[in-house]
Short mmCIF file of C-alpha atoms and ligand atoms in Angstrom, two decimals:
data_model
loop_
_atom_site.label_atom_id
_atom_site.label_comp_id
_atom_site.label_asym_id
_atom_site.label_seq_id
_atom_site.Cartn_x
_atom_site.Cartn_y
_atom_site.Cartn_z
CA MET A 1 -7.09 -1.97 -26.85
CA ILE A 2 -4.30 -1.44 -24.38
CA ASN A 3 -0.65 -1.67 -25.44
CA LYS A 4 0.92 -5.07 -24.55
CA LYS A 5 3.81 -3.52 -22.66
CA MET A 6 1.36 -1.51 -20.54
CA GLU A 7 -0.81 -4.59 -20.02
CA GLN A 8 2.19 -6.45 -18.58
CA ALA A 9 3.21 -3.48 -16.43
CA ILE A 10 -0.30 -3.17 -14.97
CA ASN A 11 -0.39 -6.90 -14.27
CA ASN A 12 2.90 -6.46 -12.39
CA GLN A 13 1.36 -3.57 -10.46
CA ILE A 14 -1.67 -5.68 -9.49
CA ASN A 15 0.80 -8.15 -8.00
CA ALA A 16 2.68 -5.37 -6.18
CA GLU A 17 -0.54 -3.99 -4.67
CA PHE A 18 -1.67 -7.41 -3.45
CA TYR A 19 1.81 -8.05 -2.07
CA SER A 20 1.42 -4.77 -0.15
CA ALA A 21 -1.82 -6.13 1.35
CA TYR A 22 0.02 -9.34 2.29
CA LEU A 23 2.87 -7.38 3.86
CA TYR A 24 0.53 -5.25 5.97
CA LEU A 25 -1.49 -8.27 7.05
CA ALA A 26 1.79 -9.89 8.17
CA MET A 27 2.59 -6.74 10.16
CA ALA A 28 -0.92 -6.79 11.65
CA ALA A 29 -0.44 -10.41 12.72
CA ASP A 30 2.92 -9.57 14.27
CA PHE A 31 1.42 -6.63 16.22
CA GLU A 32 -1.50 -8.79 17.29
CA SER A 33 0.93 -11.41 18.64
CA ILE A 34 2.39 -8.82 21.04
CA ASN A 35 -1.02 -7.42 21.93
CA LEU A 36 -0.64 -4.14 20.06
CA LYS A 37 -4.17 -4.35 18.74
CA GLY A 38 -4.43 -0.73 17.65
CA PHE A 39 -1.33 -0.96 15.44
CA ALA A 40 -2.73 -4.24 14.12
CA GLN A 41 -6.04 -2.52 13.29
CA TRP A 42 -4.16 0.25 11.45
CA MET A 43 -2.30 -2.35 9.37
CA ARG A 44 -5.46 -4.36 8.69
CA THR A 45 -7.07 -1.18 7.36
CA GLN A 46 -3.99 -0.48 5.27
CA ALA A 47 -4.18 -4.00 3.84
CA MET A 48 -7.83 -3.42 2.87
CA GLU A 49 -6.79 -0.23 1.08
CA GLU A 50 -4.10 -2.10 -0.81
CA MET A 51 -6.65 -4.66 -1.98
CA THR A 52 -8.77 -1.83 -3.38
CA HIS A 53 -5.66 -0.48 -5.14
CA GLY A 54 -5.06 -3.89 -6.72
CA LYS A 55 -8.73 -4.07 -7.66
CA LYS A 56 -8.64 -0.61 -9.24
CA PHE A 57 -5.82 -1.73 -11.57
CA TYR A 58 -7.63 -5.03 -12.20
CA ASP A 59 -10.86 -3.28 -13.24
CA PHE A 60 -9.02 -0.66 -15.29
CA LEU A 61 -7.09 -3.28 -17.25
CA MET A 62 -10.28 -5.17 -18.05
CA ASN A 63 -12.11 -1.96 -19.01
CA ARG A 64 -9.32 -1.22 -21.47
CA GLY A 65 -9.70 -4.64 -23.10
CA GLY A 66 -6.55 -6.05 -21.46
CA LYS A 67 -6.12 -9.50 -19.98
CA VAL A 68 -5.64 -9.76 -16.24
CA VAL A 69 -3.05 -12.40 -15.39
CA LEU A 70 -2.54 -13.04 -11.68
CA ALA A 71 0.91 -14.20 -10.61
CA ASP A 72 2.23 -15.73 -7.38
CA ILE A 73 2.38 -13.36 -4.42
CA LYS A 74 5.66 -13.74 -2.56
CA ALA A 75 5.60 -14.38 1.17
CA PRO A 76 6.24 -11.33 3.37
CA PRO A 77 8.48 -11.45 6.47
CA LYS A 78 6.93 -13.00 9.59
CA SER A 79 8.09 -10.59 12.25
CA TRP A 80 9.80 -7.28 12.95
CA LYS A 81 12.23 -6.39 15.70
CA THR A 82 10.15 -3.50 17.05
CA PRO A 83 6.95 -1.68 16.03
CA LEU A 84 9.11 1.23 14.85
CA VAL A 85 11.09 -1.06 12.53
CA ALA A 86 7.83 -2.41 11.10
CA PHE A 87 6.55 1.11 10.31
CA GLN A 88 9.95 2.06 8.87
CA ASP A 89 9.77 -1.01 6.61
CA ALA A 90 6.24 -0.02 5.59
CA TYR A 91 7.55 3.44 4.69
CA LYS A 92 10.41 1.96 2.63
CA HIS A 93 7.90 -0.28 0.91
CA GLU A 94 5.70 2.69 0.02
CA GLU A 95 8.71 4.51 -1.46
CA LYS A 96 9.23 1.47 -3.67
CA VAL A 97 5.55 1.47 -4.69
CA THR A 98 5.82 5.18 -5.51
CA SER A 99 8.74 4.44 -7.83
CA LEU A 100 6.71 1.68 -9.52
CA ILE A 101 3.80 4.09 -10.07
CA ASN A 102 6.24 6.66 -11.46
CA GLU A 103 7.60 4.05 -13.88
CA LEU A 104 4.05 3.37 -15.05
CA VAL A 105 3.54 7.10 -15.60
CA ASP A 106 6.81 7.23 -17.56
CA LEU A 107 5.65 4.34 -19.73
CA SER A 108 2.25 5.96 -20.34
CA ILE A 109 4.04 9.10 -21.56
CA GLU A 110 6.49 7.11 -23.70
CA ILE A 111 3.73 5.22 -25.51
CA LYS A 112 1.28 8.17 -25.50
CA ASP A 113 -1.34 6.22 -23.50
CA TYR A 114 -3.29 9.23 -22.23
CA ALA A 115 -6.14 7.22 -20.68
CA THR A 116 -3.73 5.26 -18.48
CA ASN A 117 -1.86 8.43 -17.66
CA ALA A 118 -5.10 10.05 -16.42
CA PHE A 119 -5.99 6.91 -14.42
CA LEU A 120 -2.54 6.85 -12.79
CA GLN A 121 -2.88 10.39 -11.41
CA TRP A 122 -5.11 9.05 -8.60
CA PHE A 123 -2.24 6.76 -7.55
CA VAL A 124 0.34 9.53 -7.80
CA ASN A 125 -1.68 11.52 -5.25
CA GLU A 126 -2.45 8.47 -3.12
CA GLN A 127 1.27 7.72 -2.76
CA VAL A 128 1.91 11.23 -1.40
CA GLU A 129 -0.72 10.57 1.26
CA GLU A 130 0.55 7.08 2.09
CA GLU A 131 4.16 8.17 2.52
CA SER A 132 3.08 11.17 4.57
CA SER A 133 0.89 9.22 7.02
CA LEU A 134 3.63 6.62 7.60
CA ASN A 135 6.19 9.37 8.06
CA ASP A 136 3.97 11.00 10.71
CA ILE A 137 3.62 7.70 12.58
CA ILE A 138 7.38 7.08 12.49
CA HIS A 139 8.09 10.55 13.88
CA SER A 140 5.56 10.08 16.69
CA MET A 141 7.09 6.71 17.57
CA GLN A 142 10.60 8.15 17.56
CA LEU A 143 9.45 10.85 19.99
CA LEU A 144 7.92 8.22 22.26
CA ASP A 145 11.15 6.19 22.23
CA LYS A 146 10.94 3.93 25.32
CA ASN A 147 7.86 5.57 26.82
CA THR A 148 5.65 2.47 27.10
CA ALA A 149 2.65 4.34 28.51
CA GLY A 150 2.83 6.69 25.52
CA LEU A 151 3.17 3.74 23.15
CA TYR A 152 0.07 2.14 24.66
CA GLN A 153 -1.83 5.41 24.15
CA PHE A 154 -0.58 5.71 20.57
CA ASP A 155 -1.67 2.12 19.93
CA LYS A 156 -5.19 3.09 21.04
CA GLU A 157 -5.12 6.14 18.77
CA LEU A 158 -4.06 4.19 15.66
CA GLY A 159 -6.70 1.58 16.46
CA LEU A 160 -9.41 4.12 15.59
CA ARG A 161 -8.55 3.89 11.90
CA LEU A 162 -11.43 2.48 9.85
CA PHE A 163 -11.53 1.30 6.28
CA VAL A 164 -13.40 3.55 3.86
CA PRO A 165 -13.47 2.14 0.32
CA PRO A 166 -12.50 4.61 -2.41
CA LEU A 167 -15.39 5.76 -4.60
CA GLY A 168 -16.52 3.20 -7.15
CA VAL A 169 -14.33 0.33 -5.90
CA THR A 170 -15.66 -2.89 -4.46
CA ILE A 171 -13.66 -5.88 -3.36
FE1 FEO B 1 -1.10 0.80 -2.98
FE2 FEO B 1 0.41 1.53 -0.51
O1 FEO B 1 0.38 1.48 -2.33
#
């Protein structure tokens, strides 16, 4: 049976992961509204990934005999000043998620919950990848600056991103 403090923390993390999906869907809708369909596709894919993250925590908590309690998901912003600002916000958000994952790891160590600690290692690695891919996009966009032809090309490039569910996770 999972420790009550950890149960609550994982329930909070489920909410944070689904909020991430909400945030990226809001960004996708904003990109779509200005016809940046490739950026929108990238964000839609990101949102799908976030739902699998939430689902991974959901399944894990149930497998450990915990009770999943779903809370309200707060509304994300509706629009962003520029595509660059949106990706910068996404990066900041991922830094926040990384710190939440790190807090969960700290808690697992504090209460000697080795099973949760092992489970969390997947997320520790995933956060490195998420921050890195957003960082790469931000740098590319900064290089493009006001080059609209380049931005259009980059939009096409990001639009090639497809969702691949992580092993063993279904939505
Ligand atoms: Fe699930 Fe982007 O953190």
